[in-house]
Amino acid sequence: MNTNATNGKIVDKTIRFTWAALILAILFFILPQSGHADTLHVTDDSYARMANATNYGTNAALVVDNTTATNYRALARFDVSTLSGSSTDIAAAKLRIYAASVANAGYINVYQVTGNWVESTVSGTIFPTFSAAPTATSTLIPTTGGNEYYTIDITALVKGWTDGTIANHGITLTSSPTDHVNLVLNSK
């Protein structure tokens, strides 16, 4: 997986967690007093159509869709073992998603995944458990919002992964229950 031109070093005190070519990224501001930042990478990603046994672990896109006929959820897990410092050193952790296309406007909810999953076998019939309440919610992603970035604050979750108080099974991205958002994110 490619990192930025500085081989994972600081660029404007921002680290990018690339959900590969897509460019789902988490921006971390770590150890702000020293200006140090760490880069993390996605270890697994996929999406699933609920109640469907198809595995999409090798697809080049991730789909989040809650239209009347479908319900797709995206999954990602990140390797936090390379972070330097402790969770108290993390000033902010932001998930940055790049929406390649948006068919229906809406909000994206980020949930903490609480059950284990495997990229090559996860599906809508084999989907991990996740928190009852969202960890975070995006701003409105409009239908004109394709080819744009959106940032979602997930600081508390990343701090929990780092200090071990939350098991790192990753995140799932879903549509807000009242929205019928439909968007495509590129994947690794």
Short mmCIF file of C-alpha atoms in Angstrom, two decimals:
data_model
loop_
_atom_site.label_atom_id
_atom_site.label_comp_id
_atom_site.label_asym_id
_atom_site.label_seq_id
_atom_site.Cartn_x
_atom_site.Cartn_y
_atom_site.Cartn_z
CA MET A 1 0.00 0.00 0.00
CA ASN A 2 1.38 3.39 -0.91
CA THR A 3 1.90 6.08 1.66
CA ASN A 4 2.40 9.74 0.92
CA ALA A 5 5.59 11.09 -0.61
CA THR A 6 7.18 11.44 2.81
CA ASN A 7 6.91 7.69 3.56
CA GLY A 8 4.35 8.08 6.27
CA LYS A 9 5.91 11.13 7.90
CA ILE A 10 3.99 14.22 8.96
CA VAL A 11 2.25 16.29 6.33
CA ASP A 12 0.65 19.32 7.95
CA LYS A 13 0.38 17.34 11.23
CA THR A 14 -2.05 14.98 9.52
CA ILE A 15 -1.86 11.27 9.11
CA ARG A 16 -3.87 9.54 6.49
CA PHE A 17 -5.25 6.08 7.01
CA THR A 18 -5.88 5.05 3.46
CA TRP A 19 -8.75 2.77 2.86
CA ALA A 20 -6.71 2.25 -0.21
CA ALA A 21 -7.36 3.94 -3.53
CA LEU A 22 -10.74 5.01 -2.23
CA ILE A 23 -9.43 7.19 0.11
CA LEU A 24 -11.24 6.54 3.19
CA ALA A 25 -8.83 8.01 5.60
CA ILE A 26 -8.49 8.62 9.27
CA LEU A 27 -6.70 11.77 10.19
CA PHE A 28 -4.90 11.67 13.49
CA PHE A 29 -3.39 14.49 15.46
CA ILE A 30 -1.08 12.73 17.88
CA LEU A 31 1.37 14.26 20.31
CA PRO A 32 0.48 17.80 19.23
CA GLN A 33 3.08 19.35 21.54
CA SER A 34 5.83 17.72 19.50
CA GLY A 35 4.09 17.87 16.14
CA HIS A 36 4.41 14.09 15.77
CA ALA A 37 1.89 12.10 13.77
CA ASP A 38 1.52 8.43 12.87
CA THR A 39 0.16 6.79 9.75
CA LEU A 40 -2.02 3.71 10.00
CA HIS A 41 -3.31 1.40 7.31
CA VAL A 42 -6.46 -0.56 6.73
CA THR A 43 -5.97 -4.27 7.25
CA ASP A 44 -9.40 -5.44 6.07
CA ASP A 45 -12.37 -3.92 4.28
CA SER A 46 -15.52 -5.14 2.62
CA TYR A 47 -19.18 -4.40 2.33
CA ALA A 48 -22.27 -6.54 2.61
CA ARG A 49 -25.83 -6.52 1.40
CA MET A 50 -27.90 -7.53 4.39
CA ALA A 51 -29.59 -10.95 4.12
CA ASN A 52 -27.45 -11.79 1.06
CA ALA A 53 -24.69 -14.44 1.19
CA THR A 54 -22.43 -12.76 -1.40
CA ASN A 55 -18.94 -11.78 -0.24
CA TYR A 56 -17.59 -8.47 -1.62
CA GLY A 57 -14.18 -8.58 0.09
CA THR A 58 -12.23 -8.31 -3.17
CA ASN A 59 -14.33 -5.59 -4.79
CA ALA A 60 -12.72 -2.29 -5.72
CA ALA A 61 -15.61 -0.32 -4.20
CA LEU A 62 -17.48 -0.11 -0.91
CA VAL A 63 -21.20 0.56 -0.96
CA VAL A 64 -23.36 2.24 1.67
CA ASP A 65 -26.98 2.08 0.60
CA ASN A 66 -30.25 2.19 2.50
CA THR A 67 -32.70 2.68 -0.34
CA THR A 68 -36.05 0.94 -0.13
CA ALA A 69 -34.86 -2.18 -1.97
CA THR A 70 -31.38 -2.61 -0.47
CA ASN A 71 -29.32 -2.27 2.69
CA TYR A 72 -25.56 -2.27 2.18
CA ARG A 73 -23.02 -1.66 4.97
CA ALA A 74 -19.27 -1.08 4.62
CA LEU A 75 -16.67 -2.50 7.02
CA ALA A 76 -13.07 -1.53 7.76
CA ARG A 77 -10.48 -2.54 10.33
CA PHE A 78 -7.34 -0.52 11.03
CA ASP A 79 -3.97 -1.52 12.51
CA VAL A 80 -3.39 0.72 15.55
CA SER A 81 -0.32 -1.19 16.73
CA THR A 82 1.98 1.22 14.90
CA LEU A 83 0.76 4.29 16.80
CA SER A 84 3.44 5.84 18.94
CA GLY A 85 2.54 7.18 22.37
CA SER A 86 -0.60 6.35 24.31
CA SER A 87 -4.28 7.13 23.89
CA THR A 88 -3.81 10.27 25.99
CA ASP A 89 -1.48 11.55 23.26
CA ILE A 90 -4.24 11.44 20.64
CA ALA A 91 -5.79 14.87 20.29
CA ALA A 92 -8.16 13.86 17.49
CA ALA A 93 -8.91 10.98 15.16
CA LYS A 94 -11.07 11.72 12.19
CA LEU A 95 -12.40 9.34 9.60
CA ARG A 96 -12.16 10.99 6.22
CA ILE A 97 -14.26 9.40 3.51
CA TYR A 98 -14.11 10.15 -0.16
CA ALA A 99 -17.50 9.70 -1.79
CA ALA A 100 -16.84 8.65 -5.38
CA SER A 101 -20.52 8.90 -6.22
CA VAL A 102 -23.73 9.77 -4.38
CA ALA A 103 -27.11 8.66 -5.80
CA ASN A 104 -29.22 9.63 -2.77
CA ALA A 105 -28.36 12.27 -0.17
CA GLY A 106 -28.19 11.48 3.54
CA TYR A 107 -26.08 10.94 6.63
CA ILE A 108 -23.54 8.19 7.29
CA ASN A 109 -23.36 6.61 10.75
CA VAL A 110 -20.15 5.04 12.04
CA TYR A 111 -20.62 2.11 14.42
CA GLN A 112 -18.03 0.27 16.50
CA VAL A 113 -17.87 -3.34 15.32
CA THR A 114 -18.05 -5.62 18.37
CA GLY A 115 -17.64 -9.02 16.72
CA ASN A 116 -14.83 -10.54 14.73
CA TRP A 117 -15.05 -10.78 10.95
CA VAL A 118 -12.92 -11.91 8.04
CA GLU A 119 -12.68 -9.90 4.83
CA SER A 120 -12.89 -12.99 2.60
CA THR A 121 -16.01 -14.47 4.25
CA VAL A 122 -18.09 -11.58 5.60
CA SER A 123 -21.49 -11.20 3.95
CA GLY A 124 -25.00 -10.07 4.73
CA THR A 125 -25.69 -13.47 6.28
CA ILE A 126 -22.34 -13.59 8.13
CA PHE A 127 -22.06 -10.02 9.42
CA PRO A 128 -20.37 -9.03 12.69
CA THR A 129 -22.23 -7.50 15.60
CA PHE A 130 -21.84 -3.78 16.16
CA SER A 131 -22.74 -1.20 18.80
CA ALA A 132 -26.41 -0.32 19.26
CA ALA A 133 -25.79 3.42 19.00
CA PRO A 134 -23.59 5.09 16.39
CA THR A 135 -20.11 6.20 17.46
CA ALA A 136 -20.38 9.19 15.13
CA THR A 137 -22.46 10.66 12.32
CA SER A 138 -21.38 12.54 9.20
CA THR A 139 -22.61 15.85 7.98
CA LEU A 140 -25.22 15.71 5.23
CA ILE A 141 -23.80 14.18 2.07
CA PRO A 142 -25.77 15.75 -0.81
CA THR A 143 -26.52 14.13 -4.16
CA THR A 144 -24.13 16.68 -5.63
CA GLY A 145 -21.49 15.43 -3.15
CA GLY A 146 -19.74 12.90 -5.37
CA ASN A 147 -15.97 13.23 -5.71
CA GLU A 148 -15.72 15.03 -2.36
CA TYR A 149 -14.28 14.32 1.09
CA TYR A 150 -16.29 14.19 4.32
CA THR A 151 -14.81 14.03 7.82
CA ILE A 152 -16.29 12.20 10.82
CA ASP A 153 -14.82 12.47 14.34
CA ILE A 154 -14.05 9.04 15.82
CA THR A 155 -11.53 10.12 18.48
CA ALA A 156 -13.08 8.21 21.40
CA LEU A 157 -13.14 4.96 19.42
CA VAL A 158 -9.51 5.23 18.29
CA LYS A 159 -8.40 6.10 21.83
CA GLY A 160 -10.22 3.00 23.09
CA TRP A 161 -8.53 0.82 20.47
CA THR A 162 -5.15 2.30 21.39
CA ASP A 163 -5.43 1.84 25.16
CA GLY A 164 -7.11 -1.58 24.84
CA THR A 165 -10.42 -0.64 26.50
CA ILE A 166 -12.23 -1.32 23.20
CA ALA A 167 -11.47 -4.40 21.10
CA ASN A 168 -10.40 -3.34 17.62
CA HIS A 169 -12.81 -5.11 15.30
CA GLY A 170 -13.05 -1.98 13.17
CA ILE A 171 -16.02 0.08 12.07
CA THR A 172 -19.11 -0.29 9.96
CA LEU A 173 -20.53 2.55 7.92
CA THR A 174 -24.29 2.58 7.46
CA SER A 175 -26.93 4.98 6.36
CA SER A 176 -28.85 6.85 9.02
CA PRO A 177 -32.06 4.82 9.61
CA THR A 178 -34.27 7.67 8.40
CA ASP A 179 -32.23 8.39 5.27
CA HIS A 180 -32.03 6.51 2.03
CA VAL A 181 -28.44 7.41 1.27
CA ASN A 182 -26.72 5.59 -1.56
CA LEU A 183 -23.02 6.20 -2.10
CA VAL A 184 -19.95 4.42 -3.42
CA LEU A 185 -16.48 4.60 -1.89
CA ASN A 186 -13.40 3.23 -3.64
CA SER A 187 -11.61 0.43 -1.81
CA LYS A 188 -8.19 -1.13 -1.58
#
